[in-house]
PDB file of C-alpha atoms and ligand atoms in Angstrom:
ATOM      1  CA  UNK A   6       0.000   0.000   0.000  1.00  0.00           C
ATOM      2  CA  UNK A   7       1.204   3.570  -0.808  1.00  0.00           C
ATOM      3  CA  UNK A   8       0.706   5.513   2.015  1.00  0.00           C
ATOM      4  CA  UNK A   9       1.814   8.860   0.845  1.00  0.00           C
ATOM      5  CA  UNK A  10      -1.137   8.405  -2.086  1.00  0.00           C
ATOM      6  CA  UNK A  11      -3.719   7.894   0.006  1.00  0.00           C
ATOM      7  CA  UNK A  12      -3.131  10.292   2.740  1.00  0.00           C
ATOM      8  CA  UNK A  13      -1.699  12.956   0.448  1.00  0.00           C
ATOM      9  CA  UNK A  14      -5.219  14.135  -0.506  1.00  0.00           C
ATOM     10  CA  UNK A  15      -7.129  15.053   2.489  1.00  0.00           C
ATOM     11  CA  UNK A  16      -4.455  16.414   4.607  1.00  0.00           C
ATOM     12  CA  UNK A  17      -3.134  18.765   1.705  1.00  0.00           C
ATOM     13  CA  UNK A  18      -5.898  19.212  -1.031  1.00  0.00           C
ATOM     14  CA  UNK A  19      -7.205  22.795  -0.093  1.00  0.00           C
ATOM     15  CA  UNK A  20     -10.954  23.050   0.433  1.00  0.00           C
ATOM     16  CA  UNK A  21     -13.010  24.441  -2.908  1.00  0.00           C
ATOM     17  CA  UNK A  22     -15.098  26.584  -0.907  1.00  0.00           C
ATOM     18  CA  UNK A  23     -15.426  27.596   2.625  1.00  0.00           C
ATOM     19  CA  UNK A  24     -18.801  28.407   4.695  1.00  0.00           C
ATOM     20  CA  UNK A  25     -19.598  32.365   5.832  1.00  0.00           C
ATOM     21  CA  UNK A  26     -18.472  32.570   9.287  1.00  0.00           C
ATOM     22  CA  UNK A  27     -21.292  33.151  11.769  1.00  0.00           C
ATOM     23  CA  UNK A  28     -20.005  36.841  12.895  1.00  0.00           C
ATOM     24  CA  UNK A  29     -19.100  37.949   9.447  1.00  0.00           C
ATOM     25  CA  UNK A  30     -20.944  40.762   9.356  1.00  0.00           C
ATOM     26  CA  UNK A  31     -19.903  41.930  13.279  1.00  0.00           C
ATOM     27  CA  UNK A  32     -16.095  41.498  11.694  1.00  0.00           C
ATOM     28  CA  UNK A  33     -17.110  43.614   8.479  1.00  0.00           C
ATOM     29  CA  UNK A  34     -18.356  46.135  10.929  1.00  0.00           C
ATOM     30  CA  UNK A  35     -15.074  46.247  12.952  1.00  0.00           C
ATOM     31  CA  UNK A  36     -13.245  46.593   9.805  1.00  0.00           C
ATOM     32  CA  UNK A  37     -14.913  49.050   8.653  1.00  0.00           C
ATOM     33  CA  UNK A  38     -14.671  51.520  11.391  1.00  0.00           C
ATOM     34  CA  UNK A  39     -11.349  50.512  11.604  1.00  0.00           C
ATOM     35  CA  UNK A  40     -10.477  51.826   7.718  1.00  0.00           C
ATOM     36  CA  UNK A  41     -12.873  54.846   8.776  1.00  0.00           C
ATOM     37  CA  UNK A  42      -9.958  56.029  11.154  1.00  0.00           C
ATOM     38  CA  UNK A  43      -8.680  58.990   9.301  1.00  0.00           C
ATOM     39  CA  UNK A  44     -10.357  58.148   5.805  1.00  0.00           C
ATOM     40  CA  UNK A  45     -11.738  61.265   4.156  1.00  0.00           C
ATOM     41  CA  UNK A  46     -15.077  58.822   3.644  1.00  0.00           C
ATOM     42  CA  UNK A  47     -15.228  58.406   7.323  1.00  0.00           C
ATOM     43  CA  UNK A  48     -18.774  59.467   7.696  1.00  0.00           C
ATOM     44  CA  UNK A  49     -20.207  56.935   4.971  1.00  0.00           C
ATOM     45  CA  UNK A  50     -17.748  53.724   6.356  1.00  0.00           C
ATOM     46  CA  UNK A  51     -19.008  54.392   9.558  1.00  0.00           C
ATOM     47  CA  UNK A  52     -22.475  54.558   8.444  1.00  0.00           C
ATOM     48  CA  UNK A  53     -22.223  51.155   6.587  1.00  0.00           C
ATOM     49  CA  UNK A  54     -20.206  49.910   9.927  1.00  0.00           C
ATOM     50  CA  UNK A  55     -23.422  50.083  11.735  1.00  0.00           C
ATOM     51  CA  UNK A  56     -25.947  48.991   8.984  1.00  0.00           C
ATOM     52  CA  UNK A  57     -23.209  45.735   8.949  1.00  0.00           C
ATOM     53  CA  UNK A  58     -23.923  45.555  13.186  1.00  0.00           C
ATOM     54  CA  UNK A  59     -27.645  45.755  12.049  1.00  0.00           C
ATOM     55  CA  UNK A  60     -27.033  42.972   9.782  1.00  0.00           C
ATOM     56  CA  UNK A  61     -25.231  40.757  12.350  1.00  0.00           C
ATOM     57  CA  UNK A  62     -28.142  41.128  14.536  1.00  0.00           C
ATOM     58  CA  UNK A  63     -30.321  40.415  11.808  1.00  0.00           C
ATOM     59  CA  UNK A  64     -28.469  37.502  11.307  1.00  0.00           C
ATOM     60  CA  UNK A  65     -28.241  36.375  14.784  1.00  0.00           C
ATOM     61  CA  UNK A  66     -31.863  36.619  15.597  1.00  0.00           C
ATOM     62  CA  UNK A  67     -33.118  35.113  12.174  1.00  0.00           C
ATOM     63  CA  UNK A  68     -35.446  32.301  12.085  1.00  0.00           C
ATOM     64  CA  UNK A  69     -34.053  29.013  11.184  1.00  0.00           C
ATOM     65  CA  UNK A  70     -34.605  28.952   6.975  1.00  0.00           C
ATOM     66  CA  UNK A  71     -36.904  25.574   5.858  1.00  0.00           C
ATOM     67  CA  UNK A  72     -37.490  24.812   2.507  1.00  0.00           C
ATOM     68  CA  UNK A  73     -34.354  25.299   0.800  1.00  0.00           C
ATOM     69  CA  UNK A  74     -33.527  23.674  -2.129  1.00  0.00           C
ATOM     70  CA  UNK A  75     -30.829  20.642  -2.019  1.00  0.00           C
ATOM     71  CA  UNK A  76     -27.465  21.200  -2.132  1.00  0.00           C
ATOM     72  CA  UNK A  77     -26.822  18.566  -4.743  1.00  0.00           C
ATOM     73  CA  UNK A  78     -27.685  19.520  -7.830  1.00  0.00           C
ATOM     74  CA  UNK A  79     -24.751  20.623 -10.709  1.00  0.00           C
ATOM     75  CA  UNK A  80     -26.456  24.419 -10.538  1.00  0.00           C
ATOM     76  CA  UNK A  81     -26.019  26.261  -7.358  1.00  0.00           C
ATOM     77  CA  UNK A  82     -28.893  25.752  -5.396  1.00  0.00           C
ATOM     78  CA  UNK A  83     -29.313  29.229  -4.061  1.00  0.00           C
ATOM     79  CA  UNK A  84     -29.080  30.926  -7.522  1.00  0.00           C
ATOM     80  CA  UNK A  85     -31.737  33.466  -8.701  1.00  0.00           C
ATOM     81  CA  UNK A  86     -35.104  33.934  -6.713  1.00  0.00           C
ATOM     82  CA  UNK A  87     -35.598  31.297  -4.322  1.00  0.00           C
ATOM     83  CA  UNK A  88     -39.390  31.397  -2.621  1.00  0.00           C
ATOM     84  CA  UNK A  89     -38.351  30.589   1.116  1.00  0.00           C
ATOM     85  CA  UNK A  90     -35.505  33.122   0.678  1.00  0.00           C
ATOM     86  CA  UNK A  91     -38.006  35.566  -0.489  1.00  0.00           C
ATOM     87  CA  UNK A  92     -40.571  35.313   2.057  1.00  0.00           C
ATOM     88  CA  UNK A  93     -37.947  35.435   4.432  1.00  0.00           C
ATOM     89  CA  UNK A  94     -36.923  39.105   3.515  1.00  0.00           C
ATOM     90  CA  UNK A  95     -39.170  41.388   4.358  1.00  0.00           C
ATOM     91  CA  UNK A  96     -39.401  41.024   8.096  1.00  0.00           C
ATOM     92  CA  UNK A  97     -35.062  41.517   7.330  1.00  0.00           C
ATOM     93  CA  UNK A  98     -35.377  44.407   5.617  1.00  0.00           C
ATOM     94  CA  UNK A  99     -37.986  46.222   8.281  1.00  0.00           C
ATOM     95  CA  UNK A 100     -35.151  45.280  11.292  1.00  0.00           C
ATOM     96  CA  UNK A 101     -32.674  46.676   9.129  1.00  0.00           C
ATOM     97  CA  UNK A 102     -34.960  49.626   8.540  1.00  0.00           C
ATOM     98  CA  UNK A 103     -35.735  50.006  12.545  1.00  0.00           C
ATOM     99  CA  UNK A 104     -32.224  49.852  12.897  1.00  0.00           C
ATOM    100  CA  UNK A 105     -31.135  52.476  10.785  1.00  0.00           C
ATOM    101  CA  UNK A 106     -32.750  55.065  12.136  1.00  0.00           C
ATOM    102  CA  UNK A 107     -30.804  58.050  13.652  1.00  0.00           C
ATOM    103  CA  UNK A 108     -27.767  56.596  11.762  1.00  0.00           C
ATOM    104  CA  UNK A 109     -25.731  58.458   8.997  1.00  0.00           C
ATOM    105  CA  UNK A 110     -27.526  55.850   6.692  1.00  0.00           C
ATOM    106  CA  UNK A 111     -30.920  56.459   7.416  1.00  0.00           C
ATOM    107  CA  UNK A 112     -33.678  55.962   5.285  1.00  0.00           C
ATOM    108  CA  UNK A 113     -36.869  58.130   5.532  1.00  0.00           C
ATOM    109  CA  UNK A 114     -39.572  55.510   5.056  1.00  0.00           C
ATOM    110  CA  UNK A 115     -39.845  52.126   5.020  1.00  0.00           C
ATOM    111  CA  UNK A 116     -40.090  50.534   1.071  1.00  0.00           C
ATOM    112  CA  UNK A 117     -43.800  49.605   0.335  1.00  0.00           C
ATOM    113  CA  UNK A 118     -44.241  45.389  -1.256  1.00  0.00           C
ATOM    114  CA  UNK A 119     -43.676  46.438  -4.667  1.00  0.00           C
ATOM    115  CA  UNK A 120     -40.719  48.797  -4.265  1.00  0.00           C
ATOM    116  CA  UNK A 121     -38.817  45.924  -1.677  1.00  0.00           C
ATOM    117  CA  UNK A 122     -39.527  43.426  -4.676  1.00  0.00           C
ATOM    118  CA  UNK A 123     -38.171  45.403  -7.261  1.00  0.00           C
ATOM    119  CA  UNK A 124     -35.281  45.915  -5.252  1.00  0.00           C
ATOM    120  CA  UNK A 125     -34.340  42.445  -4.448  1.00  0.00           C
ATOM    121  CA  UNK A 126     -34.894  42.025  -8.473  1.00  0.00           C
ATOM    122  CA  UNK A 127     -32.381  44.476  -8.714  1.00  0.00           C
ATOM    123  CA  UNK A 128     -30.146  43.655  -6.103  1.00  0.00           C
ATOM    124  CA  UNK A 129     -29.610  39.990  -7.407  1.00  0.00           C
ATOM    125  CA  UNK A 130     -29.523  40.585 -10.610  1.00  0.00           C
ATOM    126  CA  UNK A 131     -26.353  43.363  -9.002  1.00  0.00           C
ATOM    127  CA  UNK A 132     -24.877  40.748  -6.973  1.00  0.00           C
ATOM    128  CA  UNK A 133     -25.045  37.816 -10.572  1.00  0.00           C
ATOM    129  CA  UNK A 134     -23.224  40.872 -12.513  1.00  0.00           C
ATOM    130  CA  UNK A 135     -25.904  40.813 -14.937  1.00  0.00           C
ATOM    131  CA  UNK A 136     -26.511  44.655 -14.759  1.00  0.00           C
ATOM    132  CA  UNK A 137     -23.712  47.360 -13.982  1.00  0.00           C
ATOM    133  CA  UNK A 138     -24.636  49.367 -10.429  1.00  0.00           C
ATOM    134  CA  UNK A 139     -26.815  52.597 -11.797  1.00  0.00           C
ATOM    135  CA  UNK A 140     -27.999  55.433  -9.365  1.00  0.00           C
ATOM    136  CA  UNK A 141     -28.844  53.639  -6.538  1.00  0.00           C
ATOM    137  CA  UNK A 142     -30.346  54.870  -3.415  1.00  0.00           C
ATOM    138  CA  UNK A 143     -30.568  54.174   0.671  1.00  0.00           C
ATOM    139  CA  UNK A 144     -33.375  51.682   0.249  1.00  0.00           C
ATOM    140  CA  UNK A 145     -31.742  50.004  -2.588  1.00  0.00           C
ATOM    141  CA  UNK A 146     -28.714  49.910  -0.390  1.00  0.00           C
ATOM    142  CA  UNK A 147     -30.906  48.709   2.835  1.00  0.00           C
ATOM    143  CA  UNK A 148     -32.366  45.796   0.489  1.00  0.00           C
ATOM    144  CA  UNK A 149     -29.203  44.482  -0.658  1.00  0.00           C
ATOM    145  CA  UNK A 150     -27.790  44.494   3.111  1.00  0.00           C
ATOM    146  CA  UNK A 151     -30.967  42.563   4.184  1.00  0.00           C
ATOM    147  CA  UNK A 152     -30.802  39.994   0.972  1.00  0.00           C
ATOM    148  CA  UNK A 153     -27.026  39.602   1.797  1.00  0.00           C
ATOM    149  CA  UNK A 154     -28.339  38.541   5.511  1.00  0.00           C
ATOM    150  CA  UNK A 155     -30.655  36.002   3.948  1.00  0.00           C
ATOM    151  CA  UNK A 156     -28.385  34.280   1.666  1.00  0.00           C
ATOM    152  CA  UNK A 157     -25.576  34.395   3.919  1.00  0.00           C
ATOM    153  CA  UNK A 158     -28.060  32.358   6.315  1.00  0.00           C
ATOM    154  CA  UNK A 159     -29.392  30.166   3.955  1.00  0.00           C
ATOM    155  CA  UNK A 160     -25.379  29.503   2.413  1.00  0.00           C
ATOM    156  CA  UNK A 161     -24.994  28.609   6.295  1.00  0.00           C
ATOM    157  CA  UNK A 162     -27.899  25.931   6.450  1.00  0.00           C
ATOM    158  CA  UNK A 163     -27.086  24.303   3.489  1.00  0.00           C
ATOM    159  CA  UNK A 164     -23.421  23.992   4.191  1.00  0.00           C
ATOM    160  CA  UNK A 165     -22.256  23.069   0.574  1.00  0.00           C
ATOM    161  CA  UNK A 166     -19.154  20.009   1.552  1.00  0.00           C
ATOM    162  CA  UNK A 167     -15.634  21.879   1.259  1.00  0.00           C
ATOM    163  CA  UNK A 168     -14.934  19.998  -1.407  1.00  0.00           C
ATOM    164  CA  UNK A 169     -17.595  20.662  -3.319  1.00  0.00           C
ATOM    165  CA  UNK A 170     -16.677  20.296  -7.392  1.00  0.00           C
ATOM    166  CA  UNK A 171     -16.465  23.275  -8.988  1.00  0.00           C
ATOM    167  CA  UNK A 172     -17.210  24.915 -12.122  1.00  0.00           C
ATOM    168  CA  UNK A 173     -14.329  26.634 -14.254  1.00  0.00           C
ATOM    169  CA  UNK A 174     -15.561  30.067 -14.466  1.00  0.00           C
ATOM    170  CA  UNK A 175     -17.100  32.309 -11.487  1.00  0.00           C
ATOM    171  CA  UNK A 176     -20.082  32.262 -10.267  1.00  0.00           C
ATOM    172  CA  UNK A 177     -20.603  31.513  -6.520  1.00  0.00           C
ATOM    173  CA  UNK A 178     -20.974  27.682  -6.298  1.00  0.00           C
ATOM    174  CA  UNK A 179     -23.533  28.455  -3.571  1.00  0.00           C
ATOM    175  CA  UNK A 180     -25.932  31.070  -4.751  1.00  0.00           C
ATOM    176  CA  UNK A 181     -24.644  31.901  -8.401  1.00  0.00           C
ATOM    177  CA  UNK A 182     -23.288  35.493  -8.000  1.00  0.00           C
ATOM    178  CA  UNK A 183     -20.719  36.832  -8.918  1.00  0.00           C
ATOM    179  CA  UNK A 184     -17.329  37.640  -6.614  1.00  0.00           C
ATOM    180  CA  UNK A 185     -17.013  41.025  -4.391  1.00  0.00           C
ATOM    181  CA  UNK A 186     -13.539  40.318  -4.853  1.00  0.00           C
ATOM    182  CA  UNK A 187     -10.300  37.599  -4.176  1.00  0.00           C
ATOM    183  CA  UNK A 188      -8.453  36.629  -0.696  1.00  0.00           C
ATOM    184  CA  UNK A 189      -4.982  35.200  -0.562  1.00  0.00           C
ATOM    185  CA  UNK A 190      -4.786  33.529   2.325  1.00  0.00           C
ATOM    186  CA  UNK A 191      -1.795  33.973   5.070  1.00  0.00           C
ATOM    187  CA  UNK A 192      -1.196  30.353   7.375  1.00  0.00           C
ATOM    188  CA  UNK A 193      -0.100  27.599   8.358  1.00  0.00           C
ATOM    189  CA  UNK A 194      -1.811  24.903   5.682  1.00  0.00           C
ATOM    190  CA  UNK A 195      -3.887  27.480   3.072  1.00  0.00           C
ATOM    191  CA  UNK A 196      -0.821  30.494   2.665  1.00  0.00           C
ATOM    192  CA  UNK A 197      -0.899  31.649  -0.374  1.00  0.00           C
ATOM    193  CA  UNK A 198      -4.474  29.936  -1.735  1.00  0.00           C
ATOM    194  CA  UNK A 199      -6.229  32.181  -3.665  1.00  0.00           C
ATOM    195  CA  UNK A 200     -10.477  32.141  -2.605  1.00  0.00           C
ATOM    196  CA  UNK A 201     -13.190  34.253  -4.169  1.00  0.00           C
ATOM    197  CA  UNK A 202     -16.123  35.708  -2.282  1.00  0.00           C
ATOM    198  CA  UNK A 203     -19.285  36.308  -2.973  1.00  0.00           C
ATOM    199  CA  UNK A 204     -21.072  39.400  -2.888  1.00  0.00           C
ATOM    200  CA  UNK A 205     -24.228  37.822  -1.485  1.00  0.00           C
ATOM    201  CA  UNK A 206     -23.782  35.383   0.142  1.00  0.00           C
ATOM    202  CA  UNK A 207     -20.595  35.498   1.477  1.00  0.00           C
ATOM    203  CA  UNK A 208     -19.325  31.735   0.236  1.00  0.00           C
ATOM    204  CA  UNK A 209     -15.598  32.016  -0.331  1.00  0.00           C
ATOM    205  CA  UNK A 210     -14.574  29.308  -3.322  1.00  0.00           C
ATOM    206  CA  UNK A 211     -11.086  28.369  -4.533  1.00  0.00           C
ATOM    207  CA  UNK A 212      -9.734  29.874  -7.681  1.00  0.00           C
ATOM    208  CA  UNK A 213      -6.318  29.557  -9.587  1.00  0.00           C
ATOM    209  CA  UNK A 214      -3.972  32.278  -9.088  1.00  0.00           C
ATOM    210  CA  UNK A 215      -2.932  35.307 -12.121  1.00  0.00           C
ATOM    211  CA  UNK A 216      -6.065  33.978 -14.113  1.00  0.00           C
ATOM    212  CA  UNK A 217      -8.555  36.557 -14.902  1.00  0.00           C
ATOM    213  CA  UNK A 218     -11.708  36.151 -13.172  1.00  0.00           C
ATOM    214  CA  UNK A 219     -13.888  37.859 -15.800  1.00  0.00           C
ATOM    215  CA  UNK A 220     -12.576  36.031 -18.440  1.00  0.00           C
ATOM    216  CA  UNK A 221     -10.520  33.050 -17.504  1.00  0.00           C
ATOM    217  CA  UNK A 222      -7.417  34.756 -19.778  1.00  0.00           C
ATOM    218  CA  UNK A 223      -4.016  33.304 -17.841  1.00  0.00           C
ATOM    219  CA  UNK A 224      -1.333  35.146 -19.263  1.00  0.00           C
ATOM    220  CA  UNK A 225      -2.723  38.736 -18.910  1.00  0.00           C
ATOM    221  CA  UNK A 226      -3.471  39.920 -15.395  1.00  0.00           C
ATOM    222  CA  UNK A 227      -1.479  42.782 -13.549  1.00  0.00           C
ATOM    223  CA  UNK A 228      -1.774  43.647 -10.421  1.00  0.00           C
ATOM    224  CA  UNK A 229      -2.058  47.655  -9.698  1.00  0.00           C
ATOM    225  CA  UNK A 230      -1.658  49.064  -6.172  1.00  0.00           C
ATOM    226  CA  UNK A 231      -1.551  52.624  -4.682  1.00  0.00           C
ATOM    227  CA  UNK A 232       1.742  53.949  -4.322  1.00  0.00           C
ATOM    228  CA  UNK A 233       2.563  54.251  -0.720  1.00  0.00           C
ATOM    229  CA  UNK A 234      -0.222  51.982   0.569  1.00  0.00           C
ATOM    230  CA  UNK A 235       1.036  48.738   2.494  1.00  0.00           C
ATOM    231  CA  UNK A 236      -0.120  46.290  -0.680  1.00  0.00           C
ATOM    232  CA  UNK A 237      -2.965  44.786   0.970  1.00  0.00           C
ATOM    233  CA  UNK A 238      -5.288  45.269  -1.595  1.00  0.00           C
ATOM    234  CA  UNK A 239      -4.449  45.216  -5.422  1.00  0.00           C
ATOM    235  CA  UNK A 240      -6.337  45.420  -8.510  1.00  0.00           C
ATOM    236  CA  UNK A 241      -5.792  42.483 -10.761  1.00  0.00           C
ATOM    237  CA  UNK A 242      -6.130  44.105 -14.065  1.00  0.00           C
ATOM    238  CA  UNK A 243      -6.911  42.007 -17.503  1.00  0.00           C
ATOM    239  CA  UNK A 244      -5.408  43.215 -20.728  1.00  0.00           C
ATOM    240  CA  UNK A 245      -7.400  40.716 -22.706  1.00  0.00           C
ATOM    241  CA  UNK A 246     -10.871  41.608 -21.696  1.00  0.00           C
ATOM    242  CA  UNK A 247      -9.934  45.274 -19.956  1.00  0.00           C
ATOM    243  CA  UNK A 248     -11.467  44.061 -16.524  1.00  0.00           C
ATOM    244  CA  UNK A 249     -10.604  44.316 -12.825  1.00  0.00           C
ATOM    245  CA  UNK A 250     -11.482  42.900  -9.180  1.00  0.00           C
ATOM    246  CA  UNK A 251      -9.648  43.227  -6.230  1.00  0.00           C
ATOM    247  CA  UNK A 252      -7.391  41.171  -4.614  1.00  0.00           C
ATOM    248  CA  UNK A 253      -7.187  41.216  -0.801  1.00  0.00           C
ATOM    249  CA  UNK A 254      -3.843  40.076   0.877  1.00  0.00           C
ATOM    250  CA  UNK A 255      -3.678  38.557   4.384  1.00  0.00           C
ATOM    251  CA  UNK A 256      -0.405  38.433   4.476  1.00  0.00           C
ATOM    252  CA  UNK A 257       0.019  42.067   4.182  1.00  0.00           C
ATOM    253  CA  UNK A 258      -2.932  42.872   6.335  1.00  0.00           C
ATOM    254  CA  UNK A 259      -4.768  39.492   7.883  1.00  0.00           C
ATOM    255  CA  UNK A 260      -7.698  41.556   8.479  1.00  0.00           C
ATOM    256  CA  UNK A 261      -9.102  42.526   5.016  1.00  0.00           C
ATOM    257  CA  UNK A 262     -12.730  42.320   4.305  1.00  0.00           C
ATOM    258  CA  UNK A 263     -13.572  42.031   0.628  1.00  0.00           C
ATOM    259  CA  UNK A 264     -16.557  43.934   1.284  1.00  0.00           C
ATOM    260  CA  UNK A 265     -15.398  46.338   3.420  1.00  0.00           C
ATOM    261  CA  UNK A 266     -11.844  46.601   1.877  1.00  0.00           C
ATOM    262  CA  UNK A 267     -13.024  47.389  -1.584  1.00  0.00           C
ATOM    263  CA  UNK A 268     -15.202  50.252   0.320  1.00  0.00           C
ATOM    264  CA  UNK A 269     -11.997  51.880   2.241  1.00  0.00           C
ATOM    265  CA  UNK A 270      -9.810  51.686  -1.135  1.00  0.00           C
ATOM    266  CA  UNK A 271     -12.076  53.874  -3.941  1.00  0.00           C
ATOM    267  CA  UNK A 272      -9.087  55.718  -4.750  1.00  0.00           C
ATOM    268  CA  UNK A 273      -7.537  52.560  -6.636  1.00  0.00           C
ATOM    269  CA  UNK A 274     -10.437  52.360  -8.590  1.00  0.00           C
ATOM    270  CA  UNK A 275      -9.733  55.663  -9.602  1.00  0.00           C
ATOM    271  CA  UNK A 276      -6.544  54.847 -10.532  1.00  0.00           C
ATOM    272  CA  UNK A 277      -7.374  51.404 -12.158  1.00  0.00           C
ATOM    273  CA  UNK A 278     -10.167  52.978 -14.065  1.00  0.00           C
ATOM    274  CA  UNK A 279      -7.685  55.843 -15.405  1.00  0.00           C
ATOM    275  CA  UNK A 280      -6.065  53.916 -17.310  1.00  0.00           C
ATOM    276  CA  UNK A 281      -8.528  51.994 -19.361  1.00  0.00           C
ATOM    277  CA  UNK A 282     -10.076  49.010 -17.166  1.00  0.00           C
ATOM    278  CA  UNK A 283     -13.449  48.709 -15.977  1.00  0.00           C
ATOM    279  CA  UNK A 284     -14.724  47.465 -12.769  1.00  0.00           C
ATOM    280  CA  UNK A 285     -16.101  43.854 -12.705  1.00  0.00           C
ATOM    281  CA  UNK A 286     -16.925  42.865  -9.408  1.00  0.00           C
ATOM    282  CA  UNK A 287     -20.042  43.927  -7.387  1.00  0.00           C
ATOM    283  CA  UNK A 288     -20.079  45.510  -4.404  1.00  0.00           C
ATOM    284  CA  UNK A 289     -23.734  45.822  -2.849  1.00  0.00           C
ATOM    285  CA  UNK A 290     -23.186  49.531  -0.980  1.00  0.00           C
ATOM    286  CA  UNK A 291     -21.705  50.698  -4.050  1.00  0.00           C
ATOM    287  CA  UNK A 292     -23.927  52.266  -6.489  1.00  0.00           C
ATOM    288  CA  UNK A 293     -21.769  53.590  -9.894  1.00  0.00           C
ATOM    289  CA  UNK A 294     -18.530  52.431  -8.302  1.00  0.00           C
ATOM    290  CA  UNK A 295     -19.598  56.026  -5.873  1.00  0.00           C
ATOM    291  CA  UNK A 296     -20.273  55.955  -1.840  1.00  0.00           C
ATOM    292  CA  UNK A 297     -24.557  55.498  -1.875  1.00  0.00           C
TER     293      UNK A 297
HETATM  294 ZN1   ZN B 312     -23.020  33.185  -3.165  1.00  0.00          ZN
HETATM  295 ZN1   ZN B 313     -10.032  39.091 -18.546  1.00  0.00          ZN
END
């Protein structure tokens, strides 16, 4: 018997995907306060800081999720409008909407049926890249934060294996959207393994290294930084299809948040976008790549 064969591939084979953990949104919120310190967005990270506390809570105190579909089928099983993640919203999205009141982020009334649908319309079809972020406003905003609660919940209950096959190109294997942005990993086991995270759900899922995400191109992809800043975050440009997402570096900062990274560091897309490439990854606060 060959030993090394067959204990090789458990101990080393690095997990496709990776479950939300259950305070993500109480870490994003920490994070984001923390990039506040000094930022000349300050006002607007701290706002979204406590819309992410509201979503924790949110989180915390939601009622366990029935009905989902099964985690076994070759299309991710959370992907587009899923009834018992619908029904699920609303009672989100008015806690989200008590909780926002007296913050920076407040919104003046709470959305009527129609308006909340639309919104979640919009907001997945935001988070699956299918549309580019237009004007978007504080309910638009509040929506997306309480969808991101829901599937984030429901990626939780399902609990898709870690080694869970995966397709070649994007989408979350989970829910089907697209990535906020990519980790490399820092430690002991995973250093260096590249993970991409969703924008609604959360689900992080392995992906090769210096291959574009947008289009799968290998040889093409530059990474862009802002001079002076400590390299944690870097835009991995393609020169075949003129895209960019973010890439998020623990070992130059093991705190980064995709989410709440990509909000802190506007000024690279600045940069990024000056010279020719176009934003590909969603980000639900954002609304035209601007603070909301
Ligand atoms: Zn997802
Ligand atoms: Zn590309």
């Amino acid at each position: 018997m060959n030993l090394t064969e067959n204990i090789l591939p458990s101990s080393i084979a690095p997990a496709t995907l990776l479950l939300p953990s259950p305070s993500l949104f109480g870490t994003r919120a920490s994070r984001l306060r923390q990039l506040a310190h000094g930022h000349e967005l300050a006002p607007w990270l701290n706002g979204l800081a406590a819309l992410c506390d509201a979503q924790q809570r949110a989180l915390d105190t939601l009622p366990v999720l029935t009905g989902l579909p099964a985690g076994n089928s070759a299309r991710p099983p959370l992907a587009g409008p899923v009834a018992a993640l619908e029904q699920a919203l609303p009672a989100v999205v008015h806690q989200l909407f008590a909780a926002s009141r007296g913050l920076p982020l407040s919104v003046a009334r709470v959305p009527g049926v129609e308006e909340l649908q639309r919104s979640a319309r919009e907001g997945l079809r935001l988070a699956a890249g299918e549309v580019a972020a237009g004007p978007r406003d504080a309910v638009a905003v509040l929506v997306a934060a309480a969808l991101q609660v829901v599937w984030t919940a429901a990626a939780r209950t399902i609990a898709l294996p870690s080694m869970t096959p995966l397709q070649d190109l994007a989408p979350c294997p989970c829910c089907g959207s697209a990535p906020v942005g990519a980790v490399v990993m820092a430690g002991e086991g995973k250093g260096g393994l590249r993970y991409l995270e969703c924008s609604l759900c959360a689900t992080r899922w392995n992906a090769v290294r210096a291959r574009c995400t947008v289009c799968e191109e290998g040889s093409v992809v530059q990474y862009l930084g802002l001079e002076g800043a400590s390299g944690a975050v870097q835009a991995e440009a393609c020169d075949h299809c003129g895209g960019y997402i973010k890439t998020f570096f623990q070992d130059k900062d093991i705190q980064v948040d995709p989410v709440a990274d990509d909000l802190g560091s506007l000024a690279l897309d600045i940069l990024v976008g000056e010279q020719g490439y176009a934003r590909a990854a969603p980000n639900l606060f954002l609304g035209d790549a601007e603070p909301v």
